[in-house]
Amino acid sequence: MKKVHVYVTLKRGVLDPQGKAIQKSLNSLGYEEVVEARVGKYLELQVEEGPNLMGRVKEMCDKLLANPVIEDYSFEVEEAIHS
Amino acid sequence: MKKVHVYVTLKRGVLDPQGKAIQKSLNSLGYEEVVEARVGKYLELQVEEGPNLMGRVKEMCDKLLANPVIEDYSFEVEEAIHS
């Protein structure tokens, strides 16, 4: 079993009203040093081992996990810890 | 200027219906090796340098960015790339 971490972010230039709201809220709570906030998604997948794991995760991102028109993604694979 | 990456995840044991939906969708698209998906948030903050940056980011997470009742968070600080 492998654990895959996927990070999905809005492309540079795409407006992020949720991030803007978070930045303004932080500023009004007294954290005036925050000049920008951008919000993305973080996914953890547990995947059974098989051939071409990297390629298949890339396909999952392109088809379902990210919207390639407005989002970028990256991912990394780690050995899952047995518990 | 520093760039701060914040990862917010649901605590283990908290139901994640969005993650379950993603897992089932991946399975029905033919990615049957995916046995679990959990969804979290990923935030990128641009922060002006100042004293006690780590402590202040921790406060921001506790007060606004994460819900400590049901969520865990972690963060890391990097030098922002000048562009």
PDB file of C-alpha atoms in Angstrom:
ATOM      1  CA  MET A   1       0.000   0.000   0.000  1.00  0.00           C
ATOM      2  CA  LYS A   2       1.264   3.444  -0.900  1.00  0.00           C
ATOM      3  CA  LYS A   3       0.178   6.823   0.386  1.00  0.00           C
ATOM      4  CA  VAL A   4      -0.098   9.540  -2.253  1.00  0.00           C
ATOM      5  CA  HIS A   5      -0.207  13.246  -1.357  1.00  0.00           C
ATOM      6  CA  VAL A   6      -1.848  15.459  -3.993  1.00  0.00           C
ATOM      7  CA  TYR A   7      -1.710  19.259  -3.908  1.00  0.00           C
ATOM      8  CA  VAL A   8      -4.128  21.194  -6.125  1.00  0.00           C
ATOM      9  CA  THR A   9      -3.704  24.959  -6.449  1.00  0.00           C
ATOM     10  CA  LEU A  10      -5.326  27.647  -8.541  1.00  0.00           C
ATOM     11  CA  LYS A  11      -3.167  28.771 -11.442  1.00  0.00           C
ATOM     12  CA  ARG A  12      -1.402  32.099 -11.043  1.00  0.00           C
ATOM     13  CA  GLY A  13      -3.738  34.824 -12.346  1.00  0.00           C
ATOM     14  CA  VAL A  14      -6.963  33.028 -11.448  1.00  0.00           C
ATOM     15  CA  LEU A  15      -8.942  35.057  -8.916  1.00  0.00           C
ATOM     16  CA  ASP A  16      -9.223  33.450  -5.492  1.00  0.00           C
ATOM     17  CA  PRO A  17     -12.019  35.145  -3.515  1.00  0.00           C
ATOM     18  CA  GLN A  18     -11.802  32.562  -0.723  1.00  0.00           C
ATOM     19  CA  GLY A  19      -8.109  33.328  -0.291  1.00  0.00           C
ATOM     20  CA  LYS A  20      -8.819  37.053  -0.345  1.00  0.00           C
ATOM     21  CA  ALA A  21     -11.423  36.624   2.405  1.00  0.00           C
ATOM     22  CA  ILE A  22      -8.947  34.651   4.520  1.00  0.00           C
ATOM     23  CA  GLN A  23      -6.251  37.298   4.014  1.00  0.00           C
ATOM     24  CA  LYS A  24      -8.623  40.101   5.061  1.00  0.00           C
ATOM     25  CA  SER A  25      -9.834  38.123   8.075  1.00  0.00           C
ATOM     26  CA  LEU A  26      -6.256  37.499   9.204  1.00  0.00           C
ATOM     27  CA  ASN A  27      -5.461  41.197   8.754  1.00  0.00           C
ATOM     28  CA  SER A  28      -8.467  42.214  10.842  1.00  0.00           C
ATOM     29  CA  LEU A  29      -7.464  39.723  13.562  1.00  0.00           C
ATOM     30  CA  GLY A  30      -4.179  41.650  13.832  1.00  0.00           C
ATOM     31  CA  TYR A  31      -2.010  39.577  11.477  1.00  0.00           C
ATOM     32  CA  GLU A  32      -1.261  42.505   9.199  1.00  0.00           C
ATOM     33  CA  GLU A  33       1.921  40.872   7.908  1.00  0.00           C
ATOM     34  CA  VAL A  34      -0.160  38.539   5.705  1.00  0.00           C
ATOM     35  CA  VAL A  35      -0.199  40.137   2.250  1.00  0.00           C
ATOM     36  CA  GLU A  36      -1.663  37.263   0.259  1.00  0.00           C
ATOM     37  CA  ALA A  37      -3.457  33.986   0.870  1.00  0.00           C
ATOM     38  CA  ARG A  38      -4.322  31.395  -1.785  1.00  0.00           C
ATOM     39  CA  VAL A  39      -6.450  28.344  -1.045  1.00  0.00           C
ATOM     40  CA  GLY A  40      -6.035  24.957  -2.629  1.00  0.00           C
ATOM     41  CA  LYS A  41      -6.874  21.352  -1.945  1.00  0.00           C
ATOM     42  CA  TYR A  42      -4.788  18.677  -0.330  1.00  0.00           C
ATOM     43  CA  LEU A  43      -5.714  15.039  -0.881  1.00  0.00           C
ATOM     44  CA  GLU A  44      -4.351  11.890   0.709  1.00  0.00           C
ATOM     45  CA  LEU A  45      -4.943   8.689  -1.243  1.00  0.00           C
ATOM     46  CA  GLN A  46      -4.264   5.144  -0.059  1.00  0.00           C
ATOM     47  CA  VAL A  47      -3.437   3.164  -3.168  1.00  0.00           C
ATOM     48  CA  GLU A  48      -2.710  -0.531  -3.634  1.00  0.00           C
ATOM     49  CA  GLU A  49       0.616  -1.126  -5.297  1.00  0.00           C
ATOM     50  CA  GLY A  50       0.608  -1.916  -8.997  1.00  0.00           C
ATOM     51  CA  PRO A  51       2.388  -1.080 -12.233  1.00  0.00           C
ATOM     52  CA  ASN A  52       2.766   2.535 -13.380  1.00  0.00           C
ATOM     53  CA  LEU A  53       1.557   4.145 -10.158  1.00  0.00           C
ATOM     54  CA  MET A  54       2.895   7.608 -11.051  1.00  0.00           C
ATOM     55  CA  GLY A  55       1.251   7.570 -14.467  1.00  0.00           C
ATOM     56  CA  ARG A  56      -2.079   6.443 -13.056  1.00  0.00           C
ATOM     57  CA  VAL A  57      -2.074   9.107 -10.340  1.00  0.00           C
ATOM     58  CA  LYS A  58      -1.322  11.722 -13.005  1.00  0.00           C
ATOM     59  CA  GLU A  59      -4.361  10.475 -14.970  1.00  0.00           C
ATOM     60  CA  MET A  60      -6.558  10.672 -11.835  1.00  0.00           C
ATOM     61  CA  CYS A  61      -5.492  14.297 -11.359  1.00  0.00           C
ATOM     62  CA  ASP A  62      -6.195  15.211 -14.969  1.00  0.00           C
ATOM     63  CA  LYS A  63      -9.546  13.439 -15.086  1.00  0.00           C
ATOM     64  CA  LEU A  64     -11.070  14.046 -11.659  1.00  0.00           C
ATOM     65  CA  LEU A  65      -8.980  15.592  -8.912  1.00  0.00           C
ATOM     66  CA  ALA A  66      -7.991  18.861 -10.586  1.00  0.00           C
ATOM     67  CA  ASN A  67      -9.525  21.090 -13.237  1.00  0.00           C
ATOM     68  CA  PRO A  68      -6.584  21.584 -15.607  1.00  0.00           C
ATOM     69  CA  VAL A  69      -8.132  24.753 -17.073  1.00  0.00           C
ATOM     70  CA  ILE A  70      -7.762  26.749 -13.864  1.00  0.00           C
ATOM     71  CA  GLU A  71      -5.752  24.518 -11.527  1.00  0.00           C
ATOM     72  CA  ASP A  72      -2.229  23.157 -11.246  1.00  0.00           C
ATOM     73  CA  TYR A  73      -1.386  20.044  -9.296  1.00  0.00           C
ATOM     74  CA  SER A  74       1.567  18.164  -7.951  1.00  0.00           C
ATOM     75  CA  PHE A  75       1.819  14.904  -6.072  1.00  0.00           C
ATOM     76  CA  GLU A  76       4.259  12.721  -4.219  1.00  0.00           C
ATOM     77  CA  VAL A  77       4.200   9.051  -3.287  1.00  0.00           C
ATOM     78  CA  GLU A  78       5.321   7.668   0.056  1.00  0.00           C
ATOM     79  CA  GLU A  79       5.330   4.202   1.604  1.00  0.00           C
ATOM     80  CA  ALA A  80       2.272   3.943   3.860  1.00  0.00           C
ATOM     81  CA  ILE A  81       3.031   3.348   7.506  1.00  0.00           C
ATOM     82  CA  HIS A  82       1.526   0.086   8.722  1.00  0.00           C
ATOM     83  CA  SER A  83      -0.688   0.664  11.743  1.00  0.00           C
TER      84      SER A  83
ATOM     85  CA  MET B   1       8.823  38.126   2.440  1.00  0.00           C
ATOM     86  CA  LYS B   2       8.285  34.519   3.382  1.00  0.00           C
ATOM     87  CA  LYS B   3       6.019  31.920   1.846  1.00  0.00           C
ATOM     88  CA  VAL B   4       4.162  29.722   4.320  1.00  0.00           C
ATOM     89  CA  HIS B   5       2.546  26.424   3.290  1.00  0.00           C
ATOM     90  CA  VAL B   6      -0.281  25.276   5.571  1.00  0.00           C
ATOM     91  CA  TYR B   7      -1.840  21.796   5.374  1.00  0.00           C
ATOM     92  CA  VAL B   8      -5.165  21.230   7.135  1.00  0.00           C
ATOM     93  CA  THR B   9      -6.512  17.684   7.383  1.00  0.00           C
ATOM     94  CA  LEU B  10      -9.452  16.070   9.117  1.00  0.00           C
ATOM     95  CA  LYS B  11      -8.484  14.211  12.268  1.00  0.00           C
ATOM     96  CA  ARG B  12      -8.356  10.450  12.027  1.00  0.00           C
ATOM     97  CA  GLY B  13     -11.811   9.092  12.870  1.00  0.00           C
ATOM     98  CA  VAL B  14     -13.728  12.095  11.564  1.00  0.00           C
ATOM     99  CA  LEU B  15     -16.014  11.065   8.699  1.00  0.00           C
ATOM    100  CA  ASP B  16     -15.030  12.518   5.337  1.00  0.00           C
ATOM    101  CA  PRO B  17     -17.957  12.178   2.905  1.00  0.00           C
ATOM    102  CA  GLN B  18     -16.204  14.291   0.258  1.00  0.00           C
ATOM    103  CA  GLY B  19     -13.218  11.956   0.367  1.00  0.00           C
ATOM    104  CA  LYS B  20     -15.509   8.922   0.184  1.00  0.00           C
ATOM    105  CA  ALA B  21     -17.207  10.386  -2.896  1.00  0.00           C
ATOM    106  CA  ILE B  22     -13.836  10.958  -4.554  1.00  0.00           C
ATOM    107  CA  GLN B  23     -12.713   7.416  -3.746  1.00  0.00           C
ATOM    108  CA  LYS B  24     -15.905   5.927  -5.234  1.00  0.00           C
ATOM    109  CA  SER B  25     -15.635   8.134  -8.318  1.00  0.00           C
ATOM    110  CA  LEU B  26     -12.037   7.053  -8.873  1.00  0.00           C
ATOM    111  CA  ASN B  27     -13.051   3.414  -8.447  1.00  0.00           C
ATOM    112  CA  SER B  28     -15.843   3.773 -10.983  1.00  0.00           C
ATOM    113  CA  LEU B  29     -13.443   5.443 -13.442  1.00  0.00           C
ATOM    114  CA  GLY B  30     -11.379   2.255 -13.303  1.00  0.00           C
ATOM    115  CA  TYR B  31      -8.880   3.218 -10.586  1.00  0.00           C
ATOM    116  CA  GLU B  32      -9.852   0.355  -8.329  1.00  0.00           C
ATOM    117  CA  GLU B  33      -6.513   0.438  -6.507  1.00  0.00           C
ATOM    118  CA  VAL B  34      -7.646   3.534  -4.559  1.00  0.00           C
ATOM    119  CA  VAL B  35      -8.902   2.237  -1.221  1.00  0.00           C
ATOM    120  CA  GLU B  36      -9.212   5.528   0.640  1.00  0.00           C
ATOM    121  CA  ALA B  37      -9.244   9.247  -0.118  1.00  0.00           C
ATOM    122  CA  ARG B  38      -9.221  12.038   2.451  1.00  0.00           C
ATOM    123  CA  VAL B  39      -9.642  15.681   1.523  1.00  0.00           C
ATOM    124  CA  GLY B  40      -7.995  18.604   3.263  1.00  0.00           C
ATOM    125  CA  LYS B  41      -7.055  22.179   2.580  1.00  0.00           C
ATOM    126  CA  TYR B  42      -3.776  23.556   1.384  1.00  0.00           C
ATOM    127  CA  LEU B  43      -3.048  27.262   1.925  1.00  0.00           C
ATOM    128  CA  GLU B  44      -0.195  29.403   0.675  1.00  0.00           C
ATOM    129  CA  LEU B  45       0.415  32.603   2.622  1.00  0.00           C
ATOM    130  CA  GLN B  46       2.771  35.431   1.682  1.00  0.00           C
ATOM    131  CA  VAL B  47       3.912  36.934   4.953  1.00  0.00           C
ATOM    132  CA  GLU B  48       6.138  39.928   5.644  1.00  0.00           C
ATOM    133  CA  GLU B  49       9.094  39.045   7.817  1.00  0.00           C
ATOM    134  CA  GLY B  50       8.881  39.885  11.494  1.00  0.00           C
ATOM    135  CA  PRO B  51       9.614  38.458  14.922  1.00  0.00           C
ATOM    136  CA  ASN B  52       8.163  35.103  15.985  1.00  0.00           C
ATOM    137  CA  LEU B  53       6.856  34.103  12.566  1.00  0.00           C
ATOM    138  CA  MET B  54       6.379  30.438  13.516  1.00  0.00           C
ATOM    139  CA  GLY B  55       4.428  31.318  16.656  1.00  0.00           C
ATOM    140  CA  ARG B  56       2.187  33.750  14.807  1.00  0.00           C
ATOM    141  CA  VAL B  57       1.406  31.265  12.035  1.00  0.00           C
ATOM    142  CA  LYS B  58       0.517  28.686  14.686  1.00  0.00           C
ATOM    143  CA  GLU B  59      -1.904  31.226  16.216  1.00  0.00           C
ATOM    144  CA  MET B  60      -3.466  31.916  12.798  1.00  0.00           C
ATOM    145  CA  CYS B  61      -4.056  28.180  12.350  1.00  0.00           C
ATOM    146  CA  ASP B  62      -5.626  27.809  15.789  1.00  0.00           C
ATOM    147  CA  LYS B  63      -7.830  30.885  15.447  1.00  0.00           C
ATOM    148  CA  LEU B  64      -8.936  30.900  11.829  1.00  0.00           C
ATOM    149  CA  LEU B  65      -7.373  28.490   9.371  1.00  0.00           C
ATOM    150  CA  ALA B  66      -8.208  25.189  11.053  1.00  0.00           C
ATOM    151  CA  ASN B  67     -10.938  23.973  13.374  1.00  0.00           C
ATOM    152  CA  PRO B  68      -8.917  22.292  16.133  1.00  0.00           C
ATOM    153  CA  VAL B  69     -11.917  20.208  17.232  1.00  0.00           C
ATOM    154  CA  ILE B  70     -12.004  18.149  14.041  1.00  0.00           C
ATOM    155  CA  GLU B  71      -8.888  19.165  12.112  1.00  0.00           C
ATOM    156  CA  ASP B  72      -5.123  18.805  12.412  1.00  0.00           C
ATOM    157  CA  TYR B  73      -2.708  21.142  10.704  1.00  0.00           C
ATOM    158  CA  SER B  74       0.943  21.460   9.883  1.00  0.00           C
ATOM    159  CA  PHE B  75       2.897  24.197   8.172  1.00  0.00           C
ATOM    160  CA  GLU B  76       6.303  24.975   6.776  1.00  0.00           C
ATOM    161  CA  VAL B  77       8.019  28.265   5.987  1.00  0.00           C
ATOM    162  CA  GLU B  78      10.130  28.886   2.898  1.00  0.00           C
ATOM    163  CA  GLU B  79      11.917  31.936   1.489  1.00  0.00           C
ATOM    164  CA  ALA B  80       9.678  33.445  -1.198  1.00  0.00           C
ATOM    165  CA  ILE B  81      11.169  33.400  -4.671  1.00  0.00           C
ATOM    166  CA  HIS B  82      11.471  36.923  -6.042  1.00  0.00           C
ATOM    167  CA  SER B  83       9.735  37.221  -9.388  1.00  0.00           C
TER     168      SER B  83
END
